[in-house]
Backbone as JSON Lines, residues from 0, in Angstrom:
{"i":0,"aa":"A","n":[35.72,-38.72,75.17],"ca":[36.37,-39.99,75.14],"c":[36.83,-40.42,76.54]}
{"i":1,"aa":"A","n":[37.34,-39.47,77.32],"ca":[37.78,-39.77,78.66],"c":[36.6,-40.14,79.53]}
{"i":2,"aa":"D","n":[35.48,-39.45,79.3],"ca":[34.26,-39.7,80.08],"c":[33.76,-41.12,79.85]}
{"i":3,"aa":"I","n":[33.79,-41.57,78.6],"ca":[33.34,-42.93,78.26],"c":[34.29,-43.92,78.91]}
{"i":4,"aa":"T","n":[35.58,-43.65,78.92],"ca":[36.52,-44.57,79.53],"c":[36.29,-44.67,81.03]}
{"i":5,"aa":"E","n":[36.07,-43.55,81.67],"ca":[35.82,-43.54,83.12],"c":[34.56,-44.31,83.45]}
{"i":6,"aa":"R","n":[33.49,-44.09,82.72],"ca":[32.23,-44.75,82.99],"c":[32.35,-46.28,82.74]}
{"i":7,"aa":"G","n":[33.09,-46.62,81.7],"ca":[33.3,-48.03,81.45],"c":[34.07,-48.69,82.58]}
{"i":8,"aa":"A","n":[35.08,-48.03,83.06],"ca":[35.87,-48.55,84.17],"c":[35.02,-48.68,85.43]}
{"i":9,"aa":"R","n":[34.13,-47.69,85.66],"ca":[33.29,-47.75,86.84],"c":[32.3,-48.87,86.74]}
{"i":10,"aa":"L","n":[31.68,-49.05,85.56],"ca":[30.73,-50.14,85.31],"c":[31.42,-51.53,85.53]}
{"i":11,"aa":"H","n":[32.66,-51.63,85.06],"ca":[33.39,-52.85,85.22],"c":[33.6,-53.14,86.71]}
{"i":12,"aa":"D","n":[33.96,-52.12,87.52],"ca":[34.15,-52.29,88.93],"c":[32.87,-52.7,89.62]}
{"i":13,"aa":"L","n":[31.77,-52.06,89.23],"ca":[30.46,-52.38,89.86],"c":[30.05,-53.83,89.49]}
{"i":14,"aa":"L","n":[30.27,-54.24,88.27],"ca":[29.89,-55.59,87.88],"c":[30.82,-56.65,88.62]}
{"i":15,"aa":"G","n":[32.03,-56.23,88.9],"ca":[32.94,-57.09,89.59],"c":[32.48,-57.3,91.02]}
{"i":16,"aa":"R","n":[31.77,-56.35,91.6],"ca":[31.24,-56.49,92.96],"c":[29.85,-57.05,92.99]}
{"i":17,"aa":"E","n":[29.32,-57.47,91.92],"ca":[27.92,-57.98,91.79],"c":[27.71,-59.11,92.75]}
{"i":18,"aa":"E","n":[28.66,-60.06,92.88],"ca":[28.46,-61.21,93.73],"c":[28.36,-60.8,95.17]}
{"i":19,"aa":"E","n":[29.08,-59.78,95.59],"ca":[29.06,-59.29,96.98],"c":[27.73,-58.7,97.33]}
{"i":20,"aa":"V","n":[27.16,-57.89,96.46],"ca":[25.91,-57.1,96.77],"c":[24.68,-57.8,96.3]}
{"i":21,"aa":"K","n":[24.82,-58.97,95.63],"ca":[23.63,-59.62,95.09],"c":[22.64,-60.0,96.21]}
{"i":22,"aa":"G","n":[23.18,-60.58,97.32],"ca":[22.29,-60.99,98.43],"c":[21.62,-59.81,99.05]}
{"i":23,"aa":"D","n":[22.34,-58.68,99.25],"ca":[21.75,-57.51,99.84],"c":[20.66,-56.91,98.93]}
{"i":24,"aa":"R","n":[20.94,-56.9,97.66],"ca":[19.96,-56.35,96.72],"c":[18.67,-57.18,96.72]}
{"i":25,"aa":"Q","n":[18.76,-58.49,96.74],"ca":[17.61,-59.38,96.76],"c":[16.79,-59.23,98.05]}
{"i":26,"aa":"A","n":[17.51,-59.02,99.17],"ca":[16.82,-58.79,100.45],"c":[16.06,-57.49,100.42]}
{"i":27,"aa":"A","n":[16.66,-56.44,99.82],"ca":[15.98,-55.15,99.75],"c":[14.76,-55.27,98.83]}
{"i":28,"aa":"L","n":[14.84,-56.01,97.72],"ca":[13.74,-56.18,96.84],"c":[12.61,-56.94,97.52]}
{"i":29,"aa":"R","n":[12.95,-57.97,98.28],"ca":[11.92,-58.71,99.0],"c":[11.2,-57.79,100.0]}
{"i":30,"aa":"F","n":[11.99,-56.96,100.69],"ca":[11.39,-56.05,101.67],"c":[10.42,-55.1,100.99]}
{"i":31,"aa":"L","n":[10.86,-54.55,99.86],"ca":[9.96,-53.6,99.12],"c":[8.74,-54.32,98.63]}
{"i":32,"aa":"D","n":[8.9,-55.58,98.15],"ca":[7.72,-56.31,97.7],"c":[6.78,-56.55,98.84]}
{"i":33,"aa":"T","n":[7.31,-56.91,99.98],"ca":[6.47,-57.17,101.13],"c":[5.77,-55.87,101.56]}
{"i":34,"aa":"I","n":[6.43,-54.81,101.58],"ca":[5.83,-53.55,102.01],"c":[4.75,-53.14,101.0]}
{"i":35,"aa":"S","n":[5.06,-53.23,99.73],"ca":[4.04,-52.79,98.74],"c":[2.86,-53.71,98.7]}
{"i":36,"aa":"S","n":[3.0,-55.0,98.96],"ca":[1.84,-55.94,98.95],"c":[1.04,-55.85,100.23]}
{"i":37,"aa":"N","n":[1.75,-55.53,101.31],"ca":[1.05,-55.44,102.58],"c":[0.82,-53.99,102.97]}
{"i":38,"aa":"M","n":[0.35,-53.19,102.15],"ca":[0.18,-51.79,102.47],"c":[-1.09,-51.57,103.24]}
{"i":39,"aa":"E","n":[-1.17,-52.15,104.32],"ca":[-2.37,-51.92,105.15],"c":[-2.14,-50.65,105.89]}
{"i":40,"aa":"G","n":[-3.12,-50.15,106.55],"ca":[-3.11,-48.81,107.19],"c":[-2.08,-48.69,108.25]}
{"i":41,"aa":"G","n":[-1.93,-49.7,109.13],"ca":[-1.02,-49.61,110.27],"c":[0.4,-49.59,109.87]}
{"i":42,"aa":"E","n":[0.77,-50.49,109.0],"ca":[2.17,-50.58,108.59],"c":[2.55,-49.34,107.78]}
{"i":43,"aa":"H","n":[1.67,-48.95,106.93],"ca":[1.96,-47.8,106.06],"c":[2.13,-46.55,106.91]}
{"i":44,"aa":"T","n":[1.31,-46.39,107.92],"ca":[1.4,-45.24,108.82],"c":[2.73,-45.3,109.63]}
{"i":45,"aa":"H","n":[3.02,-46.52,110.05],"ca":[4.3,-46.68,110.8],"c":[5.52,-46.3,109.96]}
{"i":46,"aa":"V","n":[5.52,-46.77,108.75],"ca":[6.63,-46.46,107.83],"c":[6.66,-44.93,107.57]}
{"i":47,"aa":"Q","n":[5.46,-44.37,107.37],"ca":[5.38,-42.92,107.06],"c":[5.86,-42.11,108.26]}
{"i":48,"aa":"R","n":[5.51,-42.51,109.48],"ca":[5.94,-41.79,110.7],"c":[7.48,-41.93,110.85]}
{"i":49,"aa":"S","n":[7.97,-43.1,110.6],"ca":[9.4,-43.31,110.69],"c":[10.16,-42.43,109.71]}
{"i":50,"aa":"V","n":[9.67,-42.35,108.52],"ca":[10.33,-41.53,107.47],"c":[10.23,-40.07,107.88]}
{"i":51,"aa":"E","n":[9.02,-39.64,108.4],"ca":[8.9,-38.22,108.78],"c":[9.83,-37.9,109.98]}
{"i":52,"aa":"A","n":[9.98,-38.85,110.93],"ca":[10.86,-38.66,112.04],"c":[12.33,-38.5,111.56]}
{"i":53,"aa":"L","n":[12.69,-39.34,110.6],"ca":[14.03,-39.24,110.03],"c":[14.23,-37.89,109.34]}
{"i":54,"aa":"V","n":[13.26,-37.44,108.6],"ca":[13.34,-36.18,107.86],"c":[13.44,-35.04,108.91]}
{"i":55,"aa":"E","n":[12.67,-35.15,109.94],"ca":[12.68,-34.08,110.98],"c":[14.05,-34.01,111.67]}
{"i":56,"aa":"R","n":[14.63,-35.2,111.98],"ca":[15.97,-35.21,112.6],"c":[17.03,-34.62,111.65]}
{"i":57,"aa":"C","n":[16.89,-34.95,110.37],"ca":[17.82,-34.4,109.4],"c":[17.72,-32.88,109.34]}
{"i":58,"aa":"Q","n":[16.44,-32.34,109.38],"ca":[16.25,-30.93,109.35],"c":[16.84,-30.24,110.6]}
{"i":59,"aa":"E","n":[16.69,-30.92,111.74],"ca":[17.27,-30.38,113.0],"c":[18.81,-30.35,112.88]}
{"i":60,"aa":"D","n":[19.35,-31.43,112.34],"ca":[20.79,-31.45,112.12],"c":[21.27,-30.36,111.21]}
{"i":61,"aa":"I","n":[20.43,-30.12,110.14],"ca":[20.81,-29.06,109.2],"c":[20.74,-27.71,109.89]}
{"i":62,"aa":"E","n":[19.72,-27.47,110.71],"ca":[19.61,-26.19,111.42],"c":[20.8,-26.03,112.39]}
{"i":63,"aa":"A","n":[21.12,-27.09,113.12],"ca":[22.25,-27.02,114.04],"c":[23.59,-26.68,113.29]}
{"i":64,"aa":"T","n":[23.69,-27.31,112.14],"ca":[24.93,-27.1,111.35],"c":[24.94,-25.65,110.83]}
{"i":65,"aa":"K","n":[23.78,-25.15,110.41],"ca":[23.72,-23.75,109.93],"c":[24.05,-22.8,111.08]}
{"i":66,"aa":"K","n":[23.55,-23.1,112.27],"ca":[23.81,-22.25,113.45],"c":[25.31,-22.26,113.75]}
{"i":67,"aa":"Q","n":[25.94,-23.45,113.71],"ca":[27.4,-23.54,113.93],"c":[28.17,-22.77,112.9]}
{"i":68,"aa":"C","n":[27.68,-22.83,111.66],"ca":[28.35,-22.08,110.55],"c":[28.31,-20.58,110.82]}
{"i":69,"aa":"S","n":[27.13,-20.11,111.23],"ca":[26.96,-18.69,111.48],"c":[27.83,-18.27,112.67]}
{"i":70,"aa":"E","n":[27.91,-19.11,113.7],"ca":[28.76,-18.77,114.89],"c":[30.22,-18.75,114.45]}
{"i":71,"aa":"L","n":[30.63,-19.73,113.64],"ca":[32.02,-19.75,113.16],"c":[32.31,-18.53,112.32]}
{"i":72,"aa":"S","n":[31.35,-18.12,111.52],"ca":[31.56,-16.93,110.69],"c":[31.74,-15.71,111.55]}
{"i":73,"aa":"A","n":[30.92,-15.62,112.63],"ca":[31.07,-14.46,113.55],"c":[32.39,-14.5,114.25]}
{"i":74,"aa":"D","n":[32.82,-15.69,114.67],"ca":[34.1,-15.84,115.31],"c":[35.26,-15.46,114.35]}
{"i":75,"aa":"E","n":[35.11,-15.85,113.1],"ca":[36.13,-15.55,112.12],"c":[36.23,-14.06,111.92]}
{"i":76,"aa":"K","n":[35.08,-13.4,111.88],"ca":[35.12,-11.88,111.7],"c":[35.74,-11.22,112.9]}
{"i":77,"aa":"A","n":[35.43,-11.74,114.14],"ca":[36.05,-11.14,115.32],"c":[37.55,-11.37,115.33]}
{"i":78,"aa":"L","n":[37.97,-12.57,114.94],"ca":[39.43,-12.84,114.91],"c":[40.13,-12.0,113.85]}
{"i":79,"aa":"D","n":[39.46,-11.78,112.67],"ca":[40.06,-10.92,111.66],"c":[40.23,-9.52,112.19]}
{"i":80,"aa":"A","n":[39.19,-9.03,112.93],"ca":[39.27,-7.68,113.49],"c":[40.45,-7.6,114.52]}
{"i":81,"aa":"K","n":[40.64,-8.64,115.32],"ca":[41.71,-8.63,116.28],"c":[43.09,-8.68,115.57]}
{"i":82,"aa":"I","n":[43.13,-9.46,114.52],"ca":[44.4,-9.55,113.75],"c":[44.76,-8.18,113.13]}
{"i":83,"aa":"R","n":[43.76,-7.54,112.57],"ca":[44.02,-6.21,111.99],"c":[44.5,-5.25,113.06]}
{"i":84,"aa":"K","n":[43.86,-5.28,114.22],"ca":[44.22,-4.39,115.34],"c":[45.66,-4.68,115.77]}
{"i":85,"aa":"K","n":[46.01,-5.94,115.92],"ca":[47.37,-6.29,116.37],"c":[48.41,-5.92,115.3]}
{"i":86,"aa":"R","n":[48.06,-6.06,114.03],"ca":[48.98,-5.68,112.98],"c":[49.23,-4.17,113.03]}
{"i":87,"aa":"G","n":[48.18,-3.39,113.28],"ca":[48.32,-1.95,113.41],"c":[49.23,-1.57,114.58]}
{"i":88,"aa":"E","n":[49.01,-2.26,115.71],"ca":[49.89,-2.03,116.85],"c":[51.34,-2.38,116.55]}
{"i":89,"aa":"L","n":[51.54,-3.49,115.86],"ca":[52.88,-3.91,115.48],"c":[53.55,-2.9,114.61]}
{"i":90,"aa":"E","n":[52.86,-2.38,113.63],"ca":[53.42,-1.37,112.75],"c":[53.79,-0.11,113.54]}
{"i":91,"aa":"R","n":[52.91,0.28,114.46],"ca":[53.22,1.49,115.27],"c":[54.46,1.26,116.12]}
{"i":92,"aa":"H","n":[54.53,0.08,116.72],"ca":[55.69,-0.24,117.57],"c":[56.98,-0.3,116.77]}
{"i":93,"aa":"E","n":[56.93,-0.91,115.59],"ca":[58.1,-0.96,114.7],"c":[58.59,0.45,114.34]}
{"i":94,"aa":"K","n":[57.62,1.32,113.98],"ca":[58.01,2.71,113.66],"c":[58.63,3.4,114.89]}
{"i":95,"aa":"R","n":[58.09,3.16,116.05],"ca":[58.65,3.75,117.3],"c":[60.06,3.22,117.53]}
{"i":96,"aa":"L","n":[60.24,1.96,117.38],"ca":[61.55,1.34,117.54],"c":[62.6,1.92,116.55]}
{"i":97,"aa":"K","n":[62.15,2.1,115.33],"ca":[63.03,2.63,114.29],"c":[63.45,4.05,114.68]}
{"i":98,"aa":"S","n":[62.48,4.85,115.16],"ca":[62.78,6.23,115.51],"c":[63.68,6.27,116.76]}
{"i":99,"aa":"L","n":[63.53,5.38,117.66],"ca":[64.37,5.35,118.88],"c":[65.78,4.94,118.51]}
{"i":100,"aa":"R","n":[65.93,4.07,117.55],"ca":[67.3,3.62,117.15],"c":[68.07,4.8,116.48]}
{"i":101,"aa":"T","n":[67.36,5.67,115.77],"ca":[68.01,6.77,115.09],"c":[68.35,7.91,116.01]}
{"i":102,"aa":"V","n":[67.65,8.06,117.13],"ca":[67.85,9.17,118.06],"c":[69.07,8.86,118.9]}
{"i":103,"aa":"R","n":[69.95,9.83,119.08],"ca":[71.15,9.67,119.92],"c":[70.83,10.33,121.26]}
{"i":104,"aa":"P","n":[71.04,9.57,122.32],"ca":[70.77,10.14,123.66],"c":[71.62,11.36,123.98]}
{"i":105,"aa":"A","n":[71.14,12.23,124.82],"ca":[71.88,13.48,125.13],"c":[73.19,13.2,125.87]}
{"i":106,"aa":"F","n":[73.21,12.21,126.68],"ca":[74.41,11.94,127.5],"c":[75.46,11.12,126.76]}
{"i":107,"aa":"M","n":[75.18,10.74,125.54],"ca":[76.1,9.82,124.78],"c":[77.48,10.42,124.57]}
{"i":108,"aa":"D","n":[77.54,11.74,124.28],"ca":[78.87,12.35,124.04],"c":[79.69,12.32,125.32]}
{"i":109,"aa":"E","n":[79.1,12.65,126.43],"ca":[79.8,12.62,127.7],"c":[80.23,11.21,128.02]}
{"i":110,"aa":"Y","n":[79.36,10.24,127.74],"ca":[79.68,8.83,128.01],"c":[80.89,8.4,127.19]}
{"i":111,"aa":"E","n":[80.9,8.69,125.93],"ca":[82.04,8.34,125.06],"c":[83.34,8.99,125.52]}
{"i":112,"aa":"K","n":[83.25,10.27,125.91],"ca":[84.41,10.99,126.42],"c":[84.97,10.3,127.65]}
{"i":113,"aa":"L","n":[84.07,9.97,128.61],"ca":[84.5,9.3,129.84],"c":[85.05,7.89,129.53]}
{"i":114,"aa":"E","n":[84.51,7.22,128.54],"ca":[84.99,5.91,128.18],"c":[86.43,5.98,127.65]}
{"i":115,"aa":"R","n":[86.69,7.0,126.8],"ca":[88.05,7.21,126.3],"c":[89.03,7.49,127.46]}
{"i":116,"aa":"E","n":[88.61,8.35,128.36],"ca":[89.46,8.65,129.5],"c":[89.75,7.44,130.36]}
{"i":117,"aa":"L","n":[88.7,6.64,130.56],"ca":[88.88,5.37,131.3],"c":[89.9,4.44,130.6]}
{"i":118,"aa":"Q","n":[89.83,4.39,129.31],"ca":[90.77,3.52,128.59],"c":[92.22,4.02,128.79]}
{"i":119,"aa":"K","n":[92.4,5.35,128.76],"ca":[93.74,5.91,128.99],"c":[94.2,5.57,130.4]}
{"i":120,"aa":"Q","n":[93.35,5.78,131.42],"ca":[93.72,5.51,132.77],"c":[94.04,4.01,132.98]}
{"i":121,"aa":"Y","n":[93.3,3.21,132.32],"ca":[93.54,1.77,132.44],"c":[94.86,1.39,131.83]}
{"i":122,"aa":"A","n":[95.24,2.02,130.7],"ca":[96.52,1.75,130.07],"c":[97.67,2.18,131.02]}
{"i":123,"aa":"V","n":[97.49,3.32,131.7],"ca":[98.52,3.78,132.67],"c":[98.6,2.84,133.83]}
{"i":124,"aa":"Y","n":[97.44,2.4,134.32],"ca":[97.39,1.44,135.42],"c":[98.15,0.15,135.08]}
{"i":125,"aa":"L","n":[97.87,-0.36,133.87],"ca":[98.51,-1.59,133.46],"c":[100.05,-1.44,133.4]}
{"i":126,"aa":"E","n":[100.48,-0.3,132.85],"ca":[101.93,-0.07,132.74],"c":[102.57,0.0,134.13]}
{"i":127,"aa":"R","n":[101.92,0.73,135.05],"ca":[102.45,0.83,136.42],"c":[102.44,-0.57,137.09]}
{"i":128,"aa":"F","n":[101.35,-1.28,136.89],"ca":[101.26,-2.61,137.5],"c":[102.37,-3.52,137.01]}
{"i":129,"aa":"R","n":[102.6,-3.5,135.71],"ca":[103.68,-4.32,135.13],"c":[105.05,-3.91,135.69]}
{"i":130,"aa":"N","n":[105.26,-2.59,135.77],"ca":[106.54,-2.06,136.29],"c":[106.73,-2.48,137.73]}
{"i":131,"aa":"L","n":[105.7,-2.36,138.54],"ca":[105.76,-2.75,139.94],"c":[106.04,-4.23,140.07]}
{"i":132,"aa":"D","n":[105.4,-5.03,139.26],"ca":[105.61,-6.49,139.32],"c":[107.05,-6.81,138.95]}
{"i":133,"aa":"Y","n":[107.54,-6.16,137.92],"ca":[108.95,-6.34,137.49],"c":[109.93,-5.99,138.58]}
{"i":134,"aa":"L","n":[109.68,-4.78,139.18],"ca":[110.59,-4.35,140.24],"c":[110.57,-5.28,141.45]}
{"i":135,"aa":"Q","n":[109.39,-5.76,141.79],"ca":[109.28,-6.7,142.92],"c":[110.05,-7.99,142.6]}
{"i":136,"aa":"A","n":[109.93,-8.47,141.38],"ca":[110.68,-9.7,141.01],"c":[112.19,-9.41,141.04]}
{"i":137,"aa":"E","n":[112.64,-8.27,140.55],"ca":[114.06,-7.94,140.58],"c":[114.54,-7.82,142.06]}
{"i":138,"aa":"L","n":[113.74,-7.21,142.94],"ca":[114.12,-7.06,144.31],"c":[114.22,-8.44,144.97]}
{"i":139,"aa":"E","n":[113.29,-9.29,144.69],"ca":[113.32,-10.63,145.24],"c":[114.57,-11.39,144.75]}
{"i":140,"aa":"T","n":[114.92,-11.24,143.48],"ca":[116.12,-11.88,142.97],"c":[117.39,-11.34,143.63]}
{"i":141,"aa":"Y","n":[117.41,-10.02,143.83],"ca":[118.55,-9.38,144.5],"c":[118.69,-9.85,145.95]}
{"i":142,"aa":"H","n":[117.54,-9.96,146.65],"ca":[117.6,-10.43,148.04],"c":[118.04,-11.91,148.09]}
{"i":143,"aa":"R","n":[117.62,-12.71,147.17],"ca":[118.04,-14.09,147.11],"c":[119.55,-14.19,146.88]}
{"i":144,"aa":"A","n":[120.05,-13.36,145.94],"ca":[121.49,-13.37,145.67],"c":[122.31,-12.92,146.87]}
{"i":145,"aa":"E","n":[121.82,-11.86,147.54],"ca":[122.5,-11.38,148.73],"c":[122.5,-12.43,149.83]}
{"i":146,"aa":"A","n":[121.38,-13.12,150.01],"ca":[121.27,-14.14,151.04],"c":[122.27,-15.28,150.72]}
{"i":147,"aa":"E","n":[122.34,-15.66,149.43],"ca":[123.29,-16.72,149.01],"c":[124.74,-16.27,149.29]}
{"i":148,"aa":"K","n":[125.03,-15.03,149.02],"ca":[126.42,-14.49,149.29],"c":[126.73,-14.57,150.76]}
{"i":149,"aa":"L","n":[125.71,-14.11,151.57],"ca":[125.93,-14.13,153.01],"c":[126.09,-15.56,153.53]}
{"i":150,"aa":"D","n":[125.31,-16.48,153.01],"ca":[125.46,-17.87,153.41],"c":[126.82,-18.41,153.05]}
{"i":151,"aa":"E","n":[127.26,-18.08,151.86],"ca":[128.56,-18.55,151.4],"c":[129.68,-17.99,152.24]}
{"i":152,"aa":"N","n":[129.59,-16.66,152.55],"ca":[130.56,-16.0,153.4],"c":[130.6,-16.63,154.8]}
{"i":153,"aa":"D","n":[129.38,-16.92,155.36],"ca":[129.29,-17.53,156.68],"c":[129.98,-18.91,156.64]}
{"i":154,"aa":"R","n":[129.69,-19.7,155.64],"ca":[130.29,-21.04,155.52],"c":[131.83,-20.91,155.4]}
{"i":155,"aa":"S","n":[132.27,-19.96,154.61],"ca":[133.69,-19.76,154.42],"c":[134.37,-19.33,155.75]}
{"i":156,"aa":"L","n":[133.69,-18.4,156.44],"ca":[134.2,-17.94,157.75],"c":[134.27,-19.08,158.73]}
{"i":157,"aa":"K","n":[133.25,-19.93,158.81],"ca":[133.24,-21.06,159.74],"c":[134.37,-22.04,159.41]}
{"i":158,"aa":"R","n":[134.57,-22.26,158.1],"ca":[135.69,-23.15,157.71],"c":[137.05,-22.58,158.18]}
{"i":159,"aa":"M","n":[137.19,-21.27,158.04],"ca":[138.44,-20.66,158.43],"c":[138.62,-20.75,159.93]}
{"i":160,"aa":"Q","n":[137.52,-20.46,160.66],"ca":[137.6,-20.56,162.11],"c":[137.95,-21.96,162.57]}
{"i":161,"aa":"K","n":[137.37,-22.96,161.92],"ca":[137.62,-24.34,162.28],"c":[139.12,-24.7,162.02]}
{"i":162,"aa":"R","n":[139.66,-24.25,160.91],"ca":[141.08,-24.48,160.62],"c":[141.98,-23.81,161.59]}
{"i":163,"aa":"L","n":[141.61,-22.55,161.94],"ca":[142.45,-21.81,162.92],"c":[142.42,-22.51,164.28]}
{"i":164,"aa":"R","n":[141.24,-22.99,164.71],"ca":[141.17,-23.68,165.99],"c":[142.03,-24.93,165.97]}
{"i":165,"aa":"E","n":[141.91,-25.69,164.88],"ca":[142.74,-26.87,164.75],"c":[144.21,-26.55,164.82]}
{"i":166,"aa":"E","n":[144.58,-25.46,164.16],"ca":[145.98,-25.06,164.13],"c":[146.46,-24.66,165.53]}
{"i":167,"aa":"E","n":[145.59,-23.91,166.24],"ca":[145.93,-23.49,167.61],"c":[146.05,-24.7,168.53]}
{"i":168,"aa":"L","n":[145.18,-25.68,168.33],"ca":[145.26,-26.9,169.16],"c":[146.52,-27.64,168.91]}
{"i":169,"aa":"R","n":[146.91,-27.71,167.68],"ca":[148.15,-28.39,167.35],"c":[149.33,-27.68,167.98]}
{"i":170,"aa":"I","n":[149.3,-26.36,167.89],"ca":[150.43,-25.54,168.46],"c":[150.46,-25.73,169.97]}
{"i":171,"aa":"L","n":[149.3,-25.7,170.61],"ca":[149.24,-25.85,172.05],"c":[149.68,-27.23,172.5]}
{"i":172,"aa":"R","n":[149.47,-28.2,171.77],"ca":[149.87,-29.6,172.11],"c":[151.37,-29.78,171.9]}
{"i":173,"aa":"G","n":[151.92,-28.9,171.21],"ca":[153.34,-29.01,170.97],"c":[153.65,-29.7,169.71]}
{"i":174,"aa":"E","n":[152.76,-29.74,168.92],"ca":[152.97,-30.41,167.64],"c":[153.46,-29.42,166.6]}
{"i":175,"aa":"Q","n":[154.57,-29.01,166.8],"ca":[155.05,-28.07,165.79],"c":[155.63,-28.88,164.69]}
{"i":176,"aa":"D","n":[155.2,-28.58,163.6],"ca":[155.69,-29.3,162.42],"c":[156.9,-28.61,161.87]}
{"i":177,"aa":"A","n":[157.46,-29.33,160.96],"ca":[158.6,-28.74,160.28],"c":[158.12,-27.53,159.53]}
{"i":178,"aa":"P","n":[159.05,-26.59,159.23],"ca":[158.62,-25.39,158.58],"c":[157.93,-25.63,157.26]}
{"i":179,"aa":"G","n":[158.2,-26.67,156.56],"ca":[157.51,-26.97,155.29],"c":[156.04,-27.32,155.53]}
{"i":180,"aa":"K","n":[155.82,-28.03,156.63],"ca":[154.44,-28.41,156.92],"c":[153.64,-27.21,157.38]}
{"i":181,"aa":"L","n":[154.29,-26.25,158.04],"ca":[153.63,-25.07,158.5],"c":[153.18,-24.25,157.31]}
{"i":182,"aa":"D","n":[154.04,-24.19,156.31],"ca":[153.67,-23.44,155.12],"c":[152.48,-24.07,154.43]}
{"i":183,"aa":"E","n":[152.45,-25.4,154.45],"ca":[151.3,-26.1,153.82],"c":[150.03,-25.8,154.55]}
{"i":184,"aa":"G","n":[150.1,-25.68,155.9],"ca":[148.94,-25.32,156.71],"c":[148.43,-23.92,156.38]}
{"i":185,"aa":"K","n":[149.42,-23.03,156.11],"ca":[149.02,-21.65,155.74],"c":[148.25,-21.65,154.43]}
{"i":186,"aa":"D","n":[148.75,-22.5,153.55],"ca":[148.03,-22.62,152.26],"c":[146.62,-23.09,152.45]}
{"i":187,"aa":"D","n":[146.44,-23.98,153.39],"ca":[145.11,-24.54,153.62],"c":[144.2,-23.48,154.2]}
{"i":188,"aa":"L","n":[144.79,-22.51,154.95],"ca":[143.96,-21.46,155.59],"c":[143.43,-20.47,154.59]}
{"i":189,"aa":"S","n":[144.14,-20.34,153.53],"ca":[143.7,-19.3,152.52],"c":[142.43,-19.8,151.86]}
{"i":190,"aa":"P","n":[141.53,-18.85,151.59],"ca":[140.25,-19.28,151.05],"c":[140.26,-19.76,149.66]}
């Protein structure tokens, strides 16, 4: 039933294109009529030679295609052989890699021991470095505080010296003040 439906649909499509191909079909029929009615020796031989030339070219094309197919087949076999060889090499290399991963080098124990020792030494170094940094900061703070004390003492000493000089100048000029004023001056001298 499906076959009948398909053929019916195809026939419908072909009949729909009848108008398009009608002119071509009539030209081909005229050509065949002309050839069959004028089958003289020269034209018939010309047509026969043309057909034979076409057939010969088709056969050459077929031979060339067969040759290409055989070459492609040989190339395919060579590539398959190369692929098999490379797969074998890959498998061998993967096995070698797996065996190398499982083997522990002879120096690995010594390496791990030295690495642990290095970590201990580094921890000691860090502790000493931090202590040294802390002590340097404390020493700098101490020096700053001492310098500030010395500066303050120097300023205080200079103020006292200035007051004493002023007092001496007043005494030398004869400006002796009343005893109450002298006591006030003494109070000013005290730090």
